[in-house]
Amino acid sequence: LTRLINDFLDINRIESGKATWHDKMINPCEIVANAVNTLSGAFAAKRDVVLSTDFPEQVPLIHADPDKIQQVVINLLNNACKFTAEGSVAVSIKTGDDNLVVEISDTGIGIPPHEQKHIFDKFHKSSTGDTIDPKDKGTGLGLAICREIVEHYGGKIWVESEPGRGSVFYFTMPYINRAEKDSP
């Protein structure tokens, strides 16, 4: 219930324009590594799931709220952990021309094609079951919050998935905040 209330308040604040954003220049590798460390205990408890990371030695800084970016990565990693009973979860960061790409892949249950376009909608839960463990229910808001945060910074978020073969979630973050880029 607490998670549902917090998620609902988060999405409500973001959508209403009342969210507080503490933007600053950040090293995305540090933020993603902090998110991985936050969930290391959950992954350690899953002995049949290996968590790996692949970060470049140097990446351009991005201008964003470190807590919000960490929230996106934690939500995506939490889902990967919940939906992967065995196999692996990998987190990588790649640099592109104008933006950074964060990729979180898993060997979990996957997402049916007809649901992939809806998973970033509020309160959407997969018809194939919320999680592998029925005791750990989600709110149906985590991916909607991720989308709102990523789009706030002019980035994109999407998934590629095949049932039974896992999922790969991607999100991009521009090297320069869109608002700063547009200013004279």
JSON list of C-alpha atoms in Angstrom, two decimals:
[
{"chain": "A", "resi": 1, "resn": "LEU", "atom": "CA", "xyz": [0.00, 0.00, 0.00]},
{"chain": "A", "resi": 2, "resn": "THR", "atom": "CA", "xyz": [2.84, 2.40, 0.83]},
{"chain": "A", "resi": 3, "resn": "ARG", "atom": "CA", "xyz": [4.51, 1.73, -2.53]},
{"chain": "A", "resi": 4, "resn": "LEU", "atom": "CA", "xyz": [1.21, 2.33, -4.35]},
{"chain": "A", "resi": 5, "resn": "ILE", "atom": "CA", "xyz": [0.67, 5.64, -2.54]},
{"chain": "A", "resi": 6, "resn": "ASN", "atom": "CA", "xyz": [4.26, 6.80, -3.16]},
{"chain": "A", "resi": 7, "resn": "ASP", "atom": "CA", "xyz": [4.10, 5.83, -6.85]},
{"chain": "A", "resi": 8, "resn": "PHE", "atom": "CA", "xyz": [0.73, 7.53, -7.25]},
{"chain": "A", "resi": 9, "resn": "LEU", "atom": "CA", "xyz": [2.04, 10.70, -5.59]},
{"chain": "A", "resi": 10, "resn": "ASP", "atom": "CA", "xyz": [5.17, 10.64, -7.78]},
{"chain": "A", "resi": 11, "resn": "ILE", "atom": "CA", "xyz": [3.25, 10.36, -11.04]},
{"chain": "A", "resi": 12, "resn": "ASN", "atom": "CA", "xyz": [0.69, 12.93, -9.91]},
{"chain": "A", "resi": 13, "resn": "ARG", "atom": "CA", "xyz": [3.42, 15.47, -9.06]},
{"chain": "A", "resi": 14, "resn": "ILE", "atom": "CA", "xyz": [5.24, 14.89, -12.35]},
{"chain": "A", "resi": 15, "resn": "GLU", "atom": "CA", "xyz": [2.11, 15.11, -14.51]},
{"chain": "A", "resi": 16, "resn": "SER", "atom": "CA", "xyz": [0.82, 18.21, -12.71]},
{"chain": "A", "resi": 17, "resn": "GLY", "atom": "CA", "xyz": [4.16, 19.98, -13.08]},
{"chain": "A", "resi": 18, "resn": "LYS", "atom": "CA", "xyz": [4.64, 20.11, -9.31]},
{"chain": "A", "resi": 19, "resn": "ALA", "atom": "CA", "xyz": [7.56, 17.71, -9.11]},
{"chain": "A", "resi": 20, "resn": "THR", "atom": "CA", "xyz": [10.78, 19.13, -7.74]},
{"chain": "A", "resi": 21, "resn": "TRP", "atom": "CA", "xyz": [13.76, 18.63, -10.06]},
{"chain": "A", "resi": 22, "resn": "HIS", "atom": "CA", "xyz": [17.26, 19.09, -8.64]},
{"chain": "A", "resi": 23, "resn": "ASP", "atom": "CA", "xyz": [19.15, 19.15, -11.93]},
{"chain": "A", "resi": 24, "resn": "LYS", "atom": "CA", "xyz": [22.90, 19.32, -12.02]},
{"chain": "A", "resi": 25, "resn": "MET", "atom": "CA", "xyz": [25.75, 17.97, -14.11]},
{"chain": "A", "resi": 26, "resn": "ILE", "atom": "CA", "xyz": [26.14, 14.29, -13.26]},
{"chain": "A", "resi": 27, "resn": "ASN", "atom": "CA", "xyz": [28.19, 11.31, -14.31]},
{"chain": "A", "resi": 28, "resn": "PRO", "atom": "CA", "xyz": [25.57, 8.80, -15.48]},
{"chain": "A", "resi": 29, "resn": "CYS", "atom": "CA", "xyz": [27.86, 5.84, -14.76]},
{"chain": "A", "resi": 30, "resn": "GLU", "atom": "CA", "xyz": [27.95, 6.79, -11.07]},
{"chain": "A", "resi": 31, "resn": "ILE", "atom": "CA", "xyz": [24.15, 7.14, -10.89]},
{"chain": "A", "resi": 32, "resn": "VAL", "atom": "CA", "xyz": [23.54, 3.81, -12.63]},
{"chain": "A", "resi": 33, "resn": "ALA", "atom": "CA", "xyz": [26.17, 2.10, -10.43]},
{"chain": "A", "resi": 34, "resn": "ASN", "atom": "CA", "xyz": [24.42, 3.47, -7.32]},
{"chain": "A", "resi": 35, "resn": "ALA", "atom": "CA", "xyz": [21.11, 2.03, -8.55]},
{"chain": "A", "resi": 36, "resn": "VAL", "atom": "CA", "xyz": [22.77, -1.35, -9.17]},
{"chain": "A", "resi": 37, "resn": "ASN", "atom": "CA", "xyz": [24.24, -1.28, -5.65]},
{"chain": "A", "resi": 38, "resn": "THR", "atom": "CA", "xyz": [20.83, -0.42, -4.20]},
{"chain": "A", "resi": 39, "resn": "LEU", "atom": "CA", "xyz": [19.38, -3.64, -5.66]},
{"chain": "A", "resi": 40, "resn": "SER", "atom": "CA", "xyz": [22.43, -5.84, -5.10]},
{"chain": "A", "resi": 41, "resn": "GLY", "atom": "CA", "xyz": [20.78, -7.48, -2.07]},
{"chain": "A", "resi": 42, "resn": "ALA", "atom": "CA", "xyz": [17.69, -8.44, -4.07]},
{"chain": "A", "resi": 43, "resn": "PHE", "atom": "CA", "xyz": [19.90, -10.00, -6.74]},
{"chain": "A", "resi": 44, "resn": "ALA", "atom": "CA", "xyz": [22.10, -11.74, -4.16]},
{"chain": "A", "resi": 45, "resn": "ALA", "atom": "CA", "xyz": [18.98, -13.45, -2.81]},
{"chain": "A", "resi": 46, "resn": "LYS", "atom": "CA", "xyz": [18.37, -14.90, -6.30]},
{"chain": "A", "resi": 47, "resn": "ARG", "atom": "CA", "xyz": [21.21, -17.37, -6.60]},
{"chain": "A", "resi": 48, "resn": "ASP", "atom": "CA", "xyz": [20.13, -18.43, -10.10]},
{"chain": "A", "resi": 49, "resn": "VAL", "atom": "CA", "xyz": [20.33, -14.89, -11.51]},
{"chain": "A", "resi": 50, "resn": "VAL", "atom": "CA", "xyz": [23.64, -13.24, -12.40]},
{"chain": "A", "resi": 51, "resn": "LEU", "atom": "CA", "xyz": [23.78, -9.44, -12.45]},
{"chain": "A", "resi": 52, "resn": "SER", "atom": "CA", "xyz": [26.45, -7.82, -14.62]},
{"chain": "A", "resi": 53, "resn": "THR", "atom": "CA", "xyz": [27.37, -4.30, -15.67]},
{"chain": "A", "resi": 54, "resn": "ASP", "atom": "CA", "xyz": [29.21, -2.82, -18.64]},
{"chain": "A", "resi": 55, "resn": "PHE", "atom": "CA", "xyz": [30.06, 0.88, -18.38]},
{"chain": "A", "resi": 56, "resn": "PRO", "atom": "CA", "xyz": [32.52, 2.80, -20.54]},
{"chain": "A", "resi": 57, "resn": "GLU", "atom": "CA", "xyz": [35.56, 4.31, -18.81]},
{"chain": "A", "resi": 58, "resn": "GLN", "atom": "CA", "xyz": [34.44, 7.82, -19.71]},
{"chain": "A", "resi": 59, "resn": "VAL", "atom": "CA", "xyz": [31.08, 9.24, -20.71]},
{"chain": "A", "resi": 60, "resn": "PRO", "atom": "CA", "xyz": [29.90, 12.79, -21.25]},
{"chain": "A", "resi": 61, "resn": "LEU", "atom": "CA", "xyz": [28.11, 14.30, -18.28]},
{"chain": "A", "resi": 62, "resn": "ILE", "atom": "CA", "xyz": [24.37, 14.82, -18.43]},
{"chain": "A", "resi": 63, "resn": "HIS", "atom": "CA", "xyz": [22.28, 17.55, -16.82]},
{"chain": "A", "resi": 64, "resn": "ALA", "atom": "CA", "xyz": [19.55, 15.90, -14.75]},
{"chain": "A", "resi": 65, "resn": "ASP", "atom": "CA", "xyz": [18.30, 15.16, -11.27]},
{"chain": "A", "resi": 66, "resn": "PRO", "atom": "CA", "xyz": [20.44, 12.24, -10.02]},
{"chain": "A", "resi": 67, "resn": "ASP", "atom": "CA", "xyz": [17.64, 10.93, -7.80]},
{"chain": "A", "resi": 68, "resn": "LYS", "atom": "CA", "xyz": [15.16, 10.86, -10.69]},
{"chain": "A", "resi": 69, "resn": "ILE", "atom": "CA", "xyz": [17.59, 9.07, -13.02]},
{"chain": "A", "resi": 70, "resn": "GLN", "atom": "CA", "xyz": [18.41, 6.60, -10.26]},
{"chain": "A", "resi": 71, "resn": "GLN", "atom": "CA", "xyz": [14.66, 6.06, -9.76]},
{"chain": "A", "resi": 72, "resn": "VAL", "atom": "CA", "xyz": [14.31, 5.09, -13.44]},
{"chain": "A", "resi": 73, "resn": "VAL", "atom": "CA", "xyz": [17.17, 2.59, -13.25]},
{"chain": "A", "resi": 74, "resn": "ILE", "atom": "CA", "xyz": [15.92, 1.14, -9.94]},
{"chain": "A", "resi": 75, "resn": "ASN", "atom": "CA", "xyz": [12.42, 0.65, -11.36]},
{"chain": "A", "resi": 76, "resn": "LEU", "atom": "CA", "xyz": [13.78, -1.11, -14.46]},
{"chain": "A", "resi": 77, "resn": "LEU", "atom": "CA", "xyz": [16.20, -3.26, -12.45]},
{"chain": "A", "resi": 78, "resn": "ASN", "atom": "CA", "xyz": [13.51, -4.14, -9.91]},
{"chain": "A", "resi": 79, "resn": "ASN", "atom": "CA", "xyz": [11.27, -5.38, -12.75]},
{"chain": "A", "resi": 80, "resn": "ALA", "atom": "CA", "xyz": [14.14, -7.36, -14.27]},
{"chain": "A", "resi": 81, "resn": "CYS", "atom": "CA", "xyz": [14.77, -8.97, -10.88]},
{"chain": "A", "resi": 82, "resn": "LYS", "atom": "CA", "xyz": [11.08, -9.76, -10.31]},
{"chain": "A", "resi": 83, "resn": "PHE", "atom": "CA", "xyz": [10.54, -11.29, -13.75]},
{"chain": "A", "resi": 84, "resn": "THR", "atom": "CA", "xyz": [13.77, -13.31, -13.97]},
{"chain": "A", "resi": 85, "resn": "ALA", "atom": "CA", "xyz": [13.79, -16.60, -12.07]},
{"chain": "A", "resi": 86, "resn": "GLU", "atom": "CA", "xyz": [17.10, -17.77, -13.54]},
{"chain": "A", "resi": 87, "resn": "GLY", "atom": "CA", "xyz": [19.65, -16.57, -16.03]},
{"chain": "A", "resi": 88, "resn": "SER", "atom": "CA", "xyz": [21.00, -13.06, -16.14]},
{"chain": "A", "resi": 89, "resn": "VAL", "atom": "CA", "xyz": [20.33, -9.35, -15.91]},
{"chain": "A", "resi": 90, "resn": "ALA", "atom": "CA", "xyz": [22.80, -7.00, -17.58]},
{"chain": "A", "resi": 91, "resn": "VAL", "atom": "CA", "xyz": [23.09, -3.24, -17.29]},
{"chain": "A", "resi": 92, "resn": "SER", "atom": "CA", "xyz": [25.08, -1.31, -19.86]},
{"chain": "A", "resi": 93, "resn": "ILE", "atom": "CA", "xyz": [25.68, 2.27, -20.90]},
{"chain": "A", "resi": 94, "resn": "LYS", "atom": "CA", "xyz": [26.53, 3.23, -24.45]},
{"chain": "A", "resi": 95, "resn": "THR", "atom": "CA", "xyz": [27.34, 6.61, -25.92]},
{"chain": "A", "resi": 96, "resn": "GLY", "atom": "CA", "xyz": [25.74, 7.92, -29.09]},
{"chain": "A", "resi": 97, "resn": "ASP", "atom": "CA", "xyz": [26.19, 11.13, -31.03]},
{"chain": "A", "resi": 98, "resn": "ASP", "atom": "CA", "xyz": [23.70, 13.25, -29.06]},
{"chain": "A", "resi": 99, "resn": "ASN", "atom": "CA", "xyz": [22.69, 11.06, -26.18]},
{"chain": "A", "resi": 100, "resn": "LEU", "atom": "CA", "xyz": [23.51, 8.33, -23.78]},
{"chain": "A", "resi": 101, "resn": "VAL", "atom": "CA", "xyz": [21.74, 4.96, -24.00]},
{"chain": "A", "resi": 102, "resn": "VAL", "atom": "CA", "xyz": [21.13, 2.90, -20.86]},
{"chain": "A", "resi": 103, "resn": "GLU", "atom": "CA", "xyz": [20.20, -0.72, -21.54]},
{"chain": "A", "resi": 104, "resn": "ILE", "atom": "CA", "xyz": [18.82, -3.22, -19.03]},
{"chain": "A", "resi": 105, "resn": "SER", "atom": "CA", "xyz": [18.39, -6.73, -20.38]},
{"chain": "A", "resi": 106, "resn": "ASP", "atom": "CA", "xyz": [17.12, -9.86, -18.71]},
{"chain": "A", "resi": 107, "resn": "THR", "atom": "CA", "xyz": [16.46, -13.50, -19.51]},
{"chain": "A", "resi": 108, "resn": "GLY", "atom": "CA", "xyz": [13.08, -13.40, -17.75]},
{"chain": "A", "resi": 109, "resn": "ILE", "atom": "CA", "xyz": [9.57, -14.27, -18.85]},
{"chain": "A", "resi": 110, "resn": "GLY", "atom": "CA", "xyz": [9.35, -11.59, -21.55]},
{"chain": "A", "resi": 111, "resn": "ILE", "atom": "CA", "xyz": [6.41, -9.44, -22.61]},
{"chain": "A", "resi": 112, "resn": "PRO", "atom": "CA", "xyz": [3.86, -10.45, -25.26]},
{"chain": "A", "resi": 113, "resn": "PRO", "atom": "CA", "xyz": [3.94, -8.19, -28.36]},
{"chain": "A", "resi": 114, "resn": "HIS", "atom": "CA", "xyz": [0.35, -6.97, -27.89]},
{"chain": "A", "resi": 115, "resn": "GLU", "atom": "CA", "xyz": [1.23, -5.65, -24.42]},
{"chain": "A", "resi": 116, "resn": "GLN", "atom": "CA", "xyz": [4.50, -3.92, -25.24]},
{"chain": "A", "resi": 117, "resn": "LYS", "atom": "CA", "xyz": [2.81, -0.72, -26.42]},
{"chain": "A", "resi": 118, "resn": "HIS", "atom": "CA", "xyz": [0.84, -0.47, -23.16]},
{"chain": "A", "resi": 119, "resn": "ILE", "atom": "CA", "xyz": [3.44, -1.27, -20.50]},
{"chain": "A", "resi": 120, "resn": "PHE", "atom": "CA", "xyz": [4.34, 2.40, -20.01]},
{"chain": "A", "resi": 121, "resn": "ASP", "atom": "CA", "xyz": [0.68, 3.29, -19.37]},
{"chain": "A", "resi": 122, "resn": "LYS", "atom": "CA", "xyz": [-0.47, 3.99, -15.80]},
{"chain": "A", "resi": 123, "resn": "PHE", "atom": "CA", "xyz": [-1.78, 0.98, -13.88]},
{"chain": "A", "resi": 124, "resn": "HIS", "atom": "CA", "xyz": [-0.97, -1.49, -16.68]},
{"chain": "A", "resi": 125, "resn": "LYS", "atom": "CA", "xyz": [-0.07, -4.95, -15.51]},
{"chain": "A", "resi": 126, "resn": "SER", "atom": "CA", "xyz": [0.77, -7.86, -17.75]},
{"chain": "A", "resi": 127, "resn": "SER", "atom": "CA", "xyz": [-1.97, -10.40, -18.34]},
{"chain": "A", "resi": 128, "resn": "THR", "atom": "CA", "xyz": [0.70, -13.09, -18.11]},
{"chain": "A", "resi": 129, "resn": "GLY", "atom": "CA", "xyz": [1.01, -12.35, -14.41]},
{"chain": "A", "resi": 130, "resn": "ASP", "atom": "CA", "xyz": [2.50, -9.50, -12.45]},
{"chain": "A", "resi": 131, "resn": "THR", "atom": "CA", "xyz": [5.52, -11.37, -11.20]},
{"chain": "A", "resi": 132, "resn": "ILE", "atom": "CA", "xyz": [7.03, -14.79, -10.86]},
{"chain": "A", "resi": 133, "resn": "ASP", "atom": "CA", "xyz": [6.38, -14.57, -7.12]},
{"chain": "A", "resi": 134, "resn": "PRO", "atom": "CA", "xyz": [2.69, -13.75, -6.54]},
{"chain": "A", "resi": 135, "resn": "LYS", "atom": "CA", "xyz": [3.57, -12.27, -3.11]},
{"chain": "A", "resi": 136, "resn": "ASP", "atom": "CA", "xyz": [5.50, -9.40, -4.74]},
{"chain": "A", "resi": 137, "resn": "LYS", "atom": "CA", "xyz": [2.84, -7.33, -6.49]},
{"chain": "A", "resi": 138, "resn": "GLY", "atom": "CA", "xyz": [3.64, -4.17, -8.40]},
{"chain": "A", "resi": 139, "resn": "THR", "atom": "CA", "xyz": [1.62, -0.98, -8.58]},
{"chain": "A", "resi": 140, "resn": "GLY", "atom": "CA", "xyz": [1.42, -0.67, -12.36]},
{"chain": "A", "resi": 141, "resn": "LEU", "atom": "CA", "xyz": [2.97, 2.80, -12.08]},
{"chain": "A", "resi": 142, "resn": "GLY", "atom": "CA", "xyz": [6.72, 2.16, -12.13]},
{"chain": "A", "resi": 143, "resn": "LEU", "atom": "CA", "xyz": [7.13, 2.15, -15.91]},
{"chain": "A", "resi": 144, "resn": "ALA", "atom": "CA", "xyz": [4.76, 5.11, -16.30]},
{"chain": "A", "resi": 145, "resn": "ILE", "atom": "CA", "xyz": [6.94, 7.06, -13.86]},
{"chain": "A", "resi": 146, "resn": "CYS", "atom": "CA", "xyz": [10.05, 6.02, -15.81]},
{"chain": "A", "resi": 147, "resn": "ARG", "atom": "CA", "xyz": [8.51, 7.31, -19.03]},
{"chain": "A", "resi": 148, "resn": "GLU", "atom": "CA", "xyz": [7.53, 10.64, -17.46]},
{"chain": "A", "resi": 149, "resn": "ILE", "atom": "CA", "xyz": [11.04, 11.19, -16.06]},
{"chain": "A", "resi": 150, "resn": "VAL", "atom": "CA", "xyz": [12.86, 10.20, -19.25]},
{"chain": "A", "resi": 151, "resn": "GLU", "atom": "CA", "xyz": [10.57, 12.31, -21.45]},
{"chain": "A", "resi": 152, "resn": "HIS", "atom": "CA", "xyz": [10.95, 15.27, -19.08]},
{"chain": "A", "resi": 153, "resn": "TYR", "atom": "CA", "xyz": [14.61, 15.33, -20.11]},
{"chain": "A", "resi": 154, "resn": "GLY", "atom": "CA", "xyz": [13.90, 14.90, -23.82]},
{"chain": "A", "resi": 155, "resn": "GLY", "atom": "CA", "xyz": [14.84, 11.23, -23.82]},
{"chain": "A", "resi": 156, "resn": "LYS", "atom": "CA", "xyz": [13.00, 8.14, -25.03]},
{"chain": "A", "resi": 157, "resn": "ILE", "atom": "CA", "xyz": [12.21, 4.82, -23.36]},
{"chain": "A", "resi": 158, "resn": "TRP", "atom": "CA", "xyz": [11.19, 1.58, -25.05]},
{"chain": "A", "resi": 159, "resn": "VAL", "atom": "CA", "xyz": [11.31, -2.19, -24.77]},
{"chain": "A", "resi": 160, "resn": "GLU", "atom": "CA", "xyz": [12.19, -5.08, -27.05]},
{"chain": "A", "resi": 161, "resn": "SER", "atom": "CA", "xyz": [10.93, -8.38, -25.76]},
{"chain": "A", "resi": 162, "resn": "GLU", "atom": "CA", "xyz": [9.93, -11.89, -26.68]},
{"chain": "A", "resi": 163, "resn": "PRO", "atom": "CA", "xyz": [7.89, -14.14, -24.37]},
{"chain": "A", "resi": 164, "resn": "GLY", "atom": "CA", "xyz": [10.07, -16.81, -22.82]},
{"chain": "A", "resi": 165, "resn": "ARG", "atom": "CA", "xyz": [13.29, -15.13, -23.98]},
{"chain": "A", "resi": 166, "resn": "GLY", "atom": "CA", "xyz": [13.46, -12.01, -21.84]},
{"chain": "A", "resi": 167, "resn": "SER", "atom": "CA", "xyz": [13.29, -8.26, -22.30]},
{"chain": "A", "resi": 168, "resn": "VAL", "atom": "CA", "xyz": [15.61, -5.38, -23.06]},
{"chain": "A", "resi": 169, "resn": "PHE", "atom": "CA", "xyz": [14.61, -1.94, -21.80]},
{"chain": "A", "resi": 170, "resn": "TYR", "atom": "CA", "xyz": [16.36, 1.08, -23.24]},
{"chain": "A", "resi": 171, "resn": "PHE", "atom": "CA", "xyz": [16.28, 4.72, -22.35]},
{"chain": "A", "resi": 172, "resn": "THR", "atom": "CA", "xyz": [18.15, 7.67, -23.75]},
{"chain": "A", "resi": 173, "resn": "MET", "atom": "CA", "xyz": [19.31, 10.84, -22.06]},
{"chain": "A", "resi": 174, "resn": "PRO", "atom": "CA", "xyz": [20.56, 13.82, -24.05]},
{"chain": "A", "resi": 175, "resn": "TYR", "atom": "CA", "xyz": [24.02, 15.05, -23.08]},
{"chain": "A", "resi": 176, "resn": "ILE", "atom": "CA", "xyz": [22.56, 18.55, -22.66]},
{"chain": "A", "resi": 177, "resn": "ASN", "atom": "CA", "xyz": [19.16, 19.24, -21.16]},
{"chain": "A", "resi": 178, "resn": "ARG", "atom": "CA", "xyz": [16.75, 20.18, -23.95]},
{"chain": "A", "resi": 179, "resn": "ALA", "atom": "CA", "xyz": [15.76, 23.44, -22.24]},
{"chain": "A", "resi": 180, "resn": "GLU", "atom": "CA", "xyz": [19.41, 24.54, -22.04]},
{"chain": "A", "resi": 181, "resn": "LYS", "atom": "CA", "xyz": [20.02, 23.57, -25.66]},
{"chain": "A", "resi": 182, "resn": "ASP", "atom": "CA", "xyz": [17.09, 25.75, -26.80]},
{"chain": "A", "resi": 183, "resn": "SER", "atom": "CA", "xyz": [18.14, 28.81, -24.80]},
{"chain": "A", "resi": 184, "resn": "PRO", "atom": "CA", "xyz": [20.22, 31.55, -26.50]}
]
